[in-house]
CSV table of C-alpha atoms in Angstrom, one decimal:
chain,number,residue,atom,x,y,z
C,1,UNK,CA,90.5,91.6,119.6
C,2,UNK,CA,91.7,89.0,117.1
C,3,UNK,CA,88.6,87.4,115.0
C,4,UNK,CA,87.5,83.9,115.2
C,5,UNK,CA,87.8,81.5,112.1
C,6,UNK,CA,85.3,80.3,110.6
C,7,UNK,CA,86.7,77.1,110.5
C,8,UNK,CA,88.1,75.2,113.3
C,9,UNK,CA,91.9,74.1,113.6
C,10,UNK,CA,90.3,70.4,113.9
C,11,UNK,CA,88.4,71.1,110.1
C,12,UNK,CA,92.6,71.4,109.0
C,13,UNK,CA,94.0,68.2,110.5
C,14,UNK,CA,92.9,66.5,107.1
C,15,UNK,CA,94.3,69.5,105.5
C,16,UNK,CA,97.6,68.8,106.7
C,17,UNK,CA,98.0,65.6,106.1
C,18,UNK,CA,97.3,66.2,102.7
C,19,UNK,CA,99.7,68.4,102.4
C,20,UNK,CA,102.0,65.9,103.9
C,21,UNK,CA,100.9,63.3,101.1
C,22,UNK,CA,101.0,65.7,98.6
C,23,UNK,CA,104.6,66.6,99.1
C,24,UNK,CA,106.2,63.2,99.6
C,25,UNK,CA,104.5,62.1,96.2
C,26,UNK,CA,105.9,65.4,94.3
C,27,UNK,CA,109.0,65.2,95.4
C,28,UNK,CA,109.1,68.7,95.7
C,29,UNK,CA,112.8,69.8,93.9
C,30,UNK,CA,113.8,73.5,95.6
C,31,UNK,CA,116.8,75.2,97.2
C,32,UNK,CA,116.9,73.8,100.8
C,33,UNK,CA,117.2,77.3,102.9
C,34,UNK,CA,119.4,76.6,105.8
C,35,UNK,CA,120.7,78.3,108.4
C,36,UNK,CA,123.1,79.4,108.2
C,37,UNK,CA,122.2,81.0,105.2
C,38,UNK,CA,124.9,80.5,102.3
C,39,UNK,CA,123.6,83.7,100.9
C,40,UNK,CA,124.3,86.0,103.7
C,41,UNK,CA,127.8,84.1,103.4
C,42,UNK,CA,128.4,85.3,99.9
C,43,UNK,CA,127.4,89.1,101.0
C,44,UNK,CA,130.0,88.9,103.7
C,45,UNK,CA,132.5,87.3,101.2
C,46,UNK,CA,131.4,90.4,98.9
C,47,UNK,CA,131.9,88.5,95.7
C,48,UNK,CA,131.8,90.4,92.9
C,49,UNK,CA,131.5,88.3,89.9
C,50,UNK,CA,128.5,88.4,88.7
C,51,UNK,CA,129.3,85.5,86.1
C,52,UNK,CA,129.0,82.9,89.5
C,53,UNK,CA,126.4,85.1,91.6
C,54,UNK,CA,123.0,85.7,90.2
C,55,UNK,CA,123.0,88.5,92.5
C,56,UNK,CA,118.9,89.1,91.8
C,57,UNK,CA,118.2,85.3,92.5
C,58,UNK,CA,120.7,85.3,95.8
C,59,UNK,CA,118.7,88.2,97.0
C,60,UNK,CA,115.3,86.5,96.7
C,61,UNK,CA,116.9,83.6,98.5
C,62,UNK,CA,117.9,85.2,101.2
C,63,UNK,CA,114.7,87.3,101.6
C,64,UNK,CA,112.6,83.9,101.5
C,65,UNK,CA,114.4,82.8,104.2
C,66,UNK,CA,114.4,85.7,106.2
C,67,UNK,CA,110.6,85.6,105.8
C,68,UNK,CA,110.3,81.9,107.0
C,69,UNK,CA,112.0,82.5,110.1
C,70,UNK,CA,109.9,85.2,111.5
C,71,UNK,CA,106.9,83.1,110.1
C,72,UNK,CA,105.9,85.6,107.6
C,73,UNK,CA,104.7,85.0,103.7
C,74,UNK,CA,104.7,87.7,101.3
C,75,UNK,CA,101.0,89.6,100.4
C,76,UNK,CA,100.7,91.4,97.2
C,77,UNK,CA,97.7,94.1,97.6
C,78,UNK,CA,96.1,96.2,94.3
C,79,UNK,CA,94.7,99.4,95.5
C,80,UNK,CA,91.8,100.5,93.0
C,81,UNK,CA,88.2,98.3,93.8
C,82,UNK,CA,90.3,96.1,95.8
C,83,UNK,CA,91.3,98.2,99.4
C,84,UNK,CA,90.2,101.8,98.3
C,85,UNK,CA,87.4,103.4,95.6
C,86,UNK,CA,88.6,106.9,94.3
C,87,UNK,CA,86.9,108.9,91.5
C,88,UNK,CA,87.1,112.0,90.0
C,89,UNK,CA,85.1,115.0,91.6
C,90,UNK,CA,84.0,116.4,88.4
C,91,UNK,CA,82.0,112.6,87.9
C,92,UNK,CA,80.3,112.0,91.3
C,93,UNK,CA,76.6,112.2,90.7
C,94,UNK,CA,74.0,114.8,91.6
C,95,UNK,CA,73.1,112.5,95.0
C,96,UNK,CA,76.9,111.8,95.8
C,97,UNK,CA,77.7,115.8,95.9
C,98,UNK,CA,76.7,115.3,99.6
C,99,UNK,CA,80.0,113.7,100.0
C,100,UNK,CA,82.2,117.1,99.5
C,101,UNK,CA,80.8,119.2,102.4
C,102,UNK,CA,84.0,118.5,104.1
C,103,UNK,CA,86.0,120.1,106.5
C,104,UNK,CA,89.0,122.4,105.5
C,105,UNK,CA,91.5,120.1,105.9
C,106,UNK,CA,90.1,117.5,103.3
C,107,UNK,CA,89.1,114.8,105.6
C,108,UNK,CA,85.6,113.8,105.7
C,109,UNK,CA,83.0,111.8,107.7
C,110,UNK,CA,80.5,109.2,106.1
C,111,UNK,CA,77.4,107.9,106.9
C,112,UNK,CA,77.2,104.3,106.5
C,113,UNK,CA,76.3,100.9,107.9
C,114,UNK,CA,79.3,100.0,109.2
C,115,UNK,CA,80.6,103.5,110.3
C,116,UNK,CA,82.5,105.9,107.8
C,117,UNK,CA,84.5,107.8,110.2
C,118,UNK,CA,87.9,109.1,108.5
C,119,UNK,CA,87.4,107.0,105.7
C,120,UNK,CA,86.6,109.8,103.0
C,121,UNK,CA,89.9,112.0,101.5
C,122,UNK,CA,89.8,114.4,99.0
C,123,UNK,CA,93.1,113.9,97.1
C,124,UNK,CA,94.8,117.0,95.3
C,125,UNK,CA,96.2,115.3,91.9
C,126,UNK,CA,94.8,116.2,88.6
C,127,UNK,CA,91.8,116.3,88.3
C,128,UNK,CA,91.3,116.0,91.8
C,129,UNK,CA,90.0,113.2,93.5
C,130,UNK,CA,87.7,111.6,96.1
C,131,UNK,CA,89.4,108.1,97.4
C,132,UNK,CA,86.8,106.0,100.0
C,133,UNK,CA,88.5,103.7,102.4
C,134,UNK,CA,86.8,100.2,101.8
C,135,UNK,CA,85.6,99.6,105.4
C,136,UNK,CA,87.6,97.4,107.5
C,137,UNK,CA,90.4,98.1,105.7
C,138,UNK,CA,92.8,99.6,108.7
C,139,UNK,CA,92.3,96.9,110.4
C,140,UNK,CA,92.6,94.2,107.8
C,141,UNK,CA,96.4,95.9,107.3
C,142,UNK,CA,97.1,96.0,111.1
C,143,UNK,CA,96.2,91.8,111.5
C,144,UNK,CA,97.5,91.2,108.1
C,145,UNK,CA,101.3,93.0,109.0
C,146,UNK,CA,101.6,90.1,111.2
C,147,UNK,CA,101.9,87.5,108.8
C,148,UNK,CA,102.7,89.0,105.8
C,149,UNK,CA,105.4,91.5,104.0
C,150,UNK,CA,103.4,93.4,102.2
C,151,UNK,CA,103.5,95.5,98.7
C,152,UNK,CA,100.9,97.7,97.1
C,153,UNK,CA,100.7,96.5,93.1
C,154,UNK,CA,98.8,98.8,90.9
C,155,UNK,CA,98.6,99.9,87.4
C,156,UNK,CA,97.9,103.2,88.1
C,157,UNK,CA,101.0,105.6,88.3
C,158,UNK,CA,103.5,105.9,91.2
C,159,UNK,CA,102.5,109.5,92.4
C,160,UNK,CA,99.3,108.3,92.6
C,161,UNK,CA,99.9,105.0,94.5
C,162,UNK,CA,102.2,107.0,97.1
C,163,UNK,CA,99.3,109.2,97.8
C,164,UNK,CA,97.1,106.4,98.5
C,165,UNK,CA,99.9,104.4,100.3
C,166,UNK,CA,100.0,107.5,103.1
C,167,UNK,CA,96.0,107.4,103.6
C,168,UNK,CA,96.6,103.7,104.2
C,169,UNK,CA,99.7,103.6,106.0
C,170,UNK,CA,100.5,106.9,107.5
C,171,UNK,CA,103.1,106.2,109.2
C,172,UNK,CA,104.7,103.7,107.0
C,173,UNK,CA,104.2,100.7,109.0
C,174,UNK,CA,103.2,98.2,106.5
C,175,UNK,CA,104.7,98.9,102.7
C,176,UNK,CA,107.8,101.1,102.8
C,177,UNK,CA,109.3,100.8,99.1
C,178,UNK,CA,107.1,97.8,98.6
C,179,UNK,CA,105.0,100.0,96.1
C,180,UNK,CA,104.8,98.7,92.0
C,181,UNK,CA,103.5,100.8,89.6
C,182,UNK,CA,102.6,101.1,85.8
C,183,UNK,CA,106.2,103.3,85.7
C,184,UNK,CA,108.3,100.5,86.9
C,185,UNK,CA,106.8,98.3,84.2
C,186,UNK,CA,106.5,100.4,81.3
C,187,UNK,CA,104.4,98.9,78.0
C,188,UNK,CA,102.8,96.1,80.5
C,189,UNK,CA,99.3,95.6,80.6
C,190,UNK,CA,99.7,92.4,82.8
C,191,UNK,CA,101.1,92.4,86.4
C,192,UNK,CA,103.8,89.4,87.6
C,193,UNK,CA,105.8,88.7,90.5
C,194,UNK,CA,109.2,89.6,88.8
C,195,UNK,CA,109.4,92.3,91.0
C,196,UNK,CA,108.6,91.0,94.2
C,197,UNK,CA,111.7,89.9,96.3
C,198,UNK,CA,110.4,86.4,97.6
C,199,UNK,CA,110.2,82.5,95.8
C,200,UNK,CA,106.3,82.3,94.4
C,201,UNK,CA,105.7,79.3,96.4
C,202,UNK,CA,105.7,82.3,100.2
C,203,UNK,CA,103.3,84.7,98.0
C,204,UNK,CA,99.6,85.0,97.6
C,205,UNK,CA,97.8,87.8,96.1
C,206,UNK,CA,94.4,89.9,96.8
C,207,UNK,CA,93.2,91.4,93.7
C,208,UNK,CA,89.2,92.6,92.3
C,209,UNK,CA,90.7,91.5,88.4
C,210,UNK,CA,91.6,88.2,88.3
C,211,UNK,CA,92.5,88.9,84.3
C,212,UNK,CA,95.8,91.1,85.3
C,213,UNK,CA,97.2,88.0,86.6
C,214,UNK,CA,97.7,85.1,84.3
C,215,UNK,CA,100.7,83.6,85.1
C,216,UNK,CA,99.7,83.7,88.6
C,217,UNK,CA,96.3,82.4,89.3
C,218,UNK,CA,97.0,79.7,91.8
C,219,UNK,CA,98.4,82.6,94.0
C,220,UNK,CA,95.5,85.1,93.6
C,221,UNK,CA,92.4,85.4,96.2
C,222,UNK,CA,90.0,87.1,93.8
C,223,UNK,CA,88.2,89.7,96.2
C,224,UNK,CA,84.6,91.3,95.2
C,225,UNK,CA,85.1,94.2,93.8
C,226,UNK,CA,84.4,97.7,96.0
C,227,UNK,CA,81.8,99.7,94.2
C,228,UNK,CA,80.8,102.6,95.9
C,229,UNK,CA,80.4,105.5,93.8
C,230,UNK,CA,78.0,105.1,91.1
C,231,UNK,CA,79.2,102.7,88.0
C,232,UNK,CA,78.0,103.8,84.5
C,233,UNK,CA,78.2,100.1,83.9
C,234,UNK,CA,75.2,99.1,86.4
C,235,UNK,CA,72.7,102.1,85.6
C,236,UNK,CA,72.7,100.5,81.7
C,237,UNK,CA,71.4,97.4,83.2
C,238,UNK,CA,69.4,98.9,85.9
C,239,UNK,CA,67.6,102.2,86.2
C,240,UNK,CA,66.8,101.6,89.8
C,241,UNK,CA,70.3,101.2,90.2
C,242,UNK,CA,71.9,103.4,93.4
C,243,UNK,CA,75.4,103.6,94.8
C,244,UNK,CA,76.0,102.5,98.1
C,245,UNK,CA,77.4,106.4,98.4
C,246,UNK,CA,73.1,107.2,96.8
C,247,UNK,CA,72.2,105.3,99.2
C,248,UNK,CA,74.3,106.8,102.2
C,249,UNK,CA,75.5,102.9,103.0
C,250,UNK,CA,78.4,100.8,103.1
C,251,UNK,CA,79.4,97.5,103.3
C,252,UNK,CA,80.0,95.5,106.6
C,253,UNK,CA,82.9,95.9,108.8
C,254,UNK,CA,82.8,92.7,110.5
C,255,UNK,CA,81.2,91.0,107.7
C,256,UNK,CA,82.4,92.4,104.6
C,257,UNK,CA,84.8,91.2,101.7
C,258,UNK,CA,88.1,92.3,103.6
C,259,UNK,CA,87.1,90.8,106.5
C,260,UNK,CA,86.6,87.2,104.8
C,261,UNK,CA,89.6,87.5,103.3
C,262,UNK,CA,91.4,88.5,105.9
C,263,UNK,CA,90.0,84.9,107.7
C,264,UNK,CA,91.4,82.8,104.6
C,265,UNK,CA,94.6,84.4,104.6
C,266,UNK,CA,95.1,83.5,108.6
C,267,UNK,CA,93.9,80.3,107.9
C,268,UNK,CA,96.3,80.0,104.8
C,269,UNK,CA,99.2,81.0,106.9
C,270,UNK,CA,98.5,79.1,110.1
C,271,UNK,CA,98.5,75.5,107.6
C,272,UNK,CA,101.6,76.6,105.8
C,273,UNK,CA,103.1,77.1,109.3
C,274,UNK,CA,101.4,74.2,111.4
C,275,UNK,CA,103.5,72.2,113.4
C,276,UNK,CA,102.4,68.9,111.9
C,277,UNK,CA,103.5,69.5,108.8
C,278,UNK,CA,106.4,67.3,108.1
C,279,UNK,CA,107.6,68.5,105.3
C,280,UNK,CA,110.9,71.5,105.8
C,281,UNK,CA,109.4,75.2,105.2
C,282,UNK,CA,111.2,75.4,102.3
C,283,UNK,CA,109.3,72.8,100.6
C,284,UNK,CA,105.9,74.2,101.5
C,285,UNK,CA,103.7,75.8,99.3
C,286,UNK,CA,101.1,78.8,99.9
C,287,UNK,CA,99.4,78.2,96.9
C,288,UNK,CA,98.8,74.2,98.1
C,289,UNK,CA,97.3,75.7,101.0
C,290,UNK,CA,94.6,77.9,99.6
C,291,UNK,CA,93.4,75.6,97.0
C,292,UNK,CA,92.4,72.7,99.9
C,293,UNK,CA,90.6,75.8,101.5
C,294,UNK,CA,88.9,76.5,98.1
C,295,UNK,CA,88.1,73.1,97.8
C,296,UNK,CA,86.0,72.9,101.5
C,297,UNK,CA,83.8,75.9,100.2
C,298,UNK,CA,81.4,73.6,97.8
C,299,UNK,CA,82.5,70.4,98.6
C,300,UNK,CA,79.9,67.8,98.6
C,301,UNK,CA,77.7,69.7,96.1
C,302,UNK,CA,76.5,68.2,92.5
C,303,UNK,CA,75.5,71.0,90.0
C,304,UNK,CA,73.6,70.6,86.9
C,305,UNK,CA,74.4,73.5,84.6
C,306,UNK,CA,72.1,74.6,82.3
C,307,UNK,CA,72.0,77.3,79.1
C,308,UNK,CA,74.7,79.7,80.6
C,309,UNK,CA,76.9,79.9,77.4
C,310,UNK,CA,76.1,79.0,73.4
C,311,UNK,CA,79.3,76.7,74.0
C,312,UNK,CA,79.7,73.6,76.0
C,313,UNK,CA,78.7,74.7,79.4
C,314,UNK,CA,81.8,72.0,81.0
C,315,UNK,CA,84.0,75.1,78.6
C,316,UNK,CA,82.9,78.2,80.5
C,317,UNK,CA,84.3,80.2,83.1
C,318,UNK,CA,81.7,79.6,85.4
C,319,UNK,CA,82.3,75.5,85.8
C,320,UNK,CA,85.5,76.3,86.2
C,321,UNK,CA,85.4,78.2,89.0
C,322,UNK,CA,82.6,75.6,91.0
C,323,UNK,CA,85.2,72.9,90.2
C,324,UNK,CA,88.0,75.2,92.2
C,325,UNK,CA,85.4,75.4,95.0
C,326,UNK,CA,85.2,71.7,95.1
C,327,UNK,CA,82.0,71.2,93.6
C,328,UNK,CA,81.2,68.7,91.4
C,329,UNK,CA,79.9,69.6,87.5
C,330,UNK,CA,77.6,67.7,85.2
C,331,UNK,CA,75.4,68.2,81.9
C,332,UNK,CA,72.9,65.0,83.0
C,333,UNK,CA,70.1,64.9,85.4
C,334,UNK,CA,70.0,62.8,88.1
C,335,UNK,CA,69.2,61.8,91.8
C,336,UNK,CA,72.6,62.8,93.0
C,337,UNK,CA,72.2,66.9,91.6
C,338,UNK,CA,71.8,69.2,94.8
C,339,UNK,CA,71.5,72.0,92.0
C,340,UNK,CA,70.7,73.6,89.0
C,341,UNK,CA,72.5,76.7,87.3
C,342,UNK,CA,70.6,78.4,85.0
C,343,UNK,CA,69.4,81.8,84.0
C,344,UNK,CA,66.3,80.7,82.4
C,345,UNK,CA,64.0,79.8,85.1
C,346,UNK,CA,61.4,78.4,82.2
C,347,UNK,CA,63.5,74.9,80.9
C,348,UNK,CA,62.7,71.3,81.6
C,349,UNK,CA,65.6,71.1,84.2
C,350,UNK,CA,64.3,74.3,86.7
C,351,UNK,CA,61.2,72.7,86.7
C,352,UNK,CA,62.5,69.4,87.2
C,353,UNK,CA,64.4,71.4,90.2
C,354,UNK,CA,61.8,72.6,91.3
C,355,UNK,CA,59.6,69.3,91.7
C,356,UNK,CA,62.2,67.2,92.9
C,357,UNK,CA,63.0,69.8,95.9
C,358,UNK,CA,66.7,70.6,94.3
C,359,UNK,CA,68.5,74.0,95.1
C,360,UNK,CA,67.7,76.2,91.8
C,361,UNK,CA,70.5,78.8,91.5
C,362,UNK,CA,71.2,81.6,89.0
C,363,UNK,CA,75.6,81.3,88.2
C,364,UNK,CA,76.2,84.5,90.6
C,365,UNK,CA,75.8,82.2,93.7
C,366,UNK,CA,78.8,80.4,92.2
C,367,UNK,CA,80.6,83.6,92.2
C,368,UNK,CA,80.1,84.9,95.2
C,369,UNK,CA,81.4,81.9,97.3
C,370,UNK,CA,84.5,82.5,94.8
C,371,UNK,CA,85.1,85.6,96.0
C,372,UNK,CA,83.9,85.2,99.5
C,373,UNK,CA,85.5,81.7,100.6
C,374,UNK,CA,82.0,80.5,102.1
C,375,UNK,CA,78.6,78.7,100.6
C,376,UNK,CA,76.1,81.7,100.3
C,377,UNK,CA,72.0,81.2,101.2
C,378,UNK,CA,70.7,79.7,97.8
C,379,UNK,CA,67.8,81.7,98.4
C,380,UNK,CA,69.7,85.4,98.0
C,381,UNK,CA,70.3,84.0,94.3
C,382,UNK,CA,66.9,83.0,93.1
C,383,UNK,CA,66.9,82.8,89.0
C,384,UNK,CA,63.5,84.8,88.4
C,385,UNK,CA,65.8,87.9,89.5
C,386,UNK,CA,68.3,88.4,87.7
C-alpha cells in the first residue's frame, strides 16, 4: 500500500506556479533534449573523433533523457548512518552481545519497536562485522525504484559496499554497477557528482554528513543520522546514555527518518513532473523543487536567537539552516517573535519568552525539522534539558 503525503497536491498548486515564474525570469540556458535524441544519432553514426564528441558529456545527455521519459530522476544513497549501521564485533558492548546468538547461517532476528525481523547480518570481512538494516529501509528502496535510478555512494571501500549492496538488494533490482567507492576516487575526502551519469539539475541526494558534499548542497536531503549501536561520542556526554540496541528498540517504521524522506522525495518528484508546469522537462530543476518544500516546513515562524555562538548569531550554522526552512531570523525582541533559541534558559529573552507566552526552544528543534521535513512539538525541545 502506497503512503499518504503529508501534504496535499492542492498545498503544491502555489508551488508550481512558482516554479513557473521562477523559470520564465531565469531564462533557464540548457541543452533542449528532444526526441529524437541527437545523441543516440551520433552512437548510430559511430563517430569516432573524439576532438567533435565529448563522448563523457554525450553520454550524460543521453542518460538524462532517457531518465525524463520514463519519469525517473536520479537518487544518490550513502550507506554508513544513512540506510544501514555496521560495527565491528570485537566493539559491541557488554549489553549489545545479545545481538550475536544468531542462527548458523548469519542471519539474525531483533527485537525492536518497529519489528527487526531479517534486519541483523553478520558480515565476514576483516574484522568481521555486524550491519543493522535501518528499519523501513526495504521498503523505502522498493517505492523509491519507481522514481529514481539509483547509486550507492560511500567512502568506505568497494568490497565492502558490494557486501552491503547484496543485503540491500539481493537480487540486484535497484543499483546494479551504480555503486561509488573510496577506490574509484583515490586521495578524495569529498564526494561529487562527477561520476554520476545524469545533468545535476535530475539528481538529489540522501546523506547523514552534509560536510562530504560541498559543491552540492542544494541537491542533498540531510537525513538523521542511524545510531544504533552504542556511540563513544554520546556516553562522554551522557552516562545514562543507552543504545537503541541497550535498549532492545528501534526506530519507527512508519514514522521514522526513511519514511519522511521517502514522503519528500515523492513529493519532490511528483512537482518536477506535474502537469502544470509549463516549462519543457529539460528546463526543470529538482533542486528548485525541494527548496519550496524546505521553505513550507517553518514558514510563518519569527525566531529570536539568543547566545548559541561567541560570534554573530545571524553567522552560525544554525540561522542558516531556519532560514532554508523558511523561517524568519532576528537578534531584536519584539511582538512579531513566535520564538526564542537559546541554550541558556536563565537570560532576559527566555524569560521575556516565557511571560509573553512565546515558544522557548533549545537550537535542536531547528535541526530536527532540517532533517525531518516537518515542524516538531516545541515541547520535545524544552531548553532546561539539554
Amino acid at each position: 500500500m502506497k503512503r499518504r503525503l503529508r501534504s496535499s497536491s492542492k498545498a503544491d498548486e502555489g508551488l508550481v506556479l512558482y516554479i513557473n515564474d521562477t523559470f520564465c525570469e531565469e531564462n533557464v540556458k540548457r541543452r533542449k533534449l528532444e526526441h529524437p535524441n541527437p545523441i543516440e544519432q551520433a552512437f548510430l553514426d559511430d563517430d569516432d573523433d573524439d576532438d567533435v564528441v565529448d563522448q563523457v558529456a554525450l553520454m550524460r545527455d543521453w542518460k538524462t533523457n532517457d531518465l525524463l521519459r520514463k519519469k525517473k530522476l536520479i537518487l544518490v544513497l550513502d550507506l554508513d548512518q544513512t540506510l544501514i549501521e555496521a560495527r565491528a564485533i570485537k566493539k559491541l558492548t557488554s549489553e549489545e552481545n545479545y545481538l550475536l546468538e544468531s542462527e548458523a547461517d548469519g542471519d539474525q532476528d531483533c527485537t525492536s519497536s518497529s519489528g527487526g525481523k531479517g534486519s541483523l547480518f553478520k558480515l565476514e570481512v576483516e574484522p568481521p562485522l555486524l550491519v543493522k538494516l535501518r528499519p523501513f529501509v526495504k521498503k523505502f528502496l522498493k517505492e523509491a525504484n519507481d522514481m529514481f535510478e539509483m547509486y550507492i555512494y560511500t567512502r568506505a571501500c568497494r568490497v565492502y559496499a558490494l557486501k552491503v549492496a547484496r543485503l540491500l538488494d539481493p537480487d540486484g533490482d535497484y543499483f546494479l554497477s551504480r555503486i561509488i567507492t573510496r577506490d574509484e576516487r583515490p586521495g578524495c575526502d569529498k564526494k561529487c557528482l562527477d561520476e554520476v551519469l545524469g545533468h545535476e539539475n535530475v539528481v538529489l541526494i540522501v546523506d547523514d554528513n552534509r560536510n562530504m558534499w560541498p559543491k552540492h548542497q542544494a541537491n542533498l536531503i540531510n537525513i538523521q543520522k542511524y545510531e544504533y549501536f552504542a556511540s563513544s561520542f554520546w556516553r562522554a556526554r551522557d552516562d545514562r546514555y543507552k543504545s537503541l540496541a541497550e535498549k532492545k528498540i528501534d526506530e519507527s517504521e512508519t514514522n521514522g527518518p526513511l519514511a519522511r524522506i521517502l514522503d519528500v522525495l515523492r513529493r519532490t518528484h511528483e512537482l518536477f513532473f506535474h502537469p502544470k508546469l509549463e516549462v519543457d522537462l529539460a528546463h526543470r530543476d529538482a533542486r528548485l523543487a525541494l527548496k519550496l518544500i524546505r521553505l513550507q516546513v517553518l514558514g510563518g515562524c519569527v525566531l529570536f536567537f539568543s547566545e548559541l555562538i561567541s560570534g554573530p548569531p545571524e553567522e552560525s550554522h544554525i540561522w542558516g539552516m531556519a532560514e532554508e526552512l523558511g523561517a524568519m531570523c532576528t537578534v531584536e525582541l519584539g511582538p512579531a517573535v513566535t520564538h526564542v533559541v537559546t541554550v541558556n534558559i536563565e537570560t532576559e529573552e527566555a524569560q521575556w519568552a516565557e511571560q509573553k507566552k512565546k515558544f522557548l526552544v533549545h537550537p535542536t528543534w531547528i535541526q530536527a525539522a532540517y532533517h525531518s521535513f516537518q515542524r516538531e512539538p516545541e515541547g520535545n525541545f524544552p531548553v532546561d534539558t539539554f
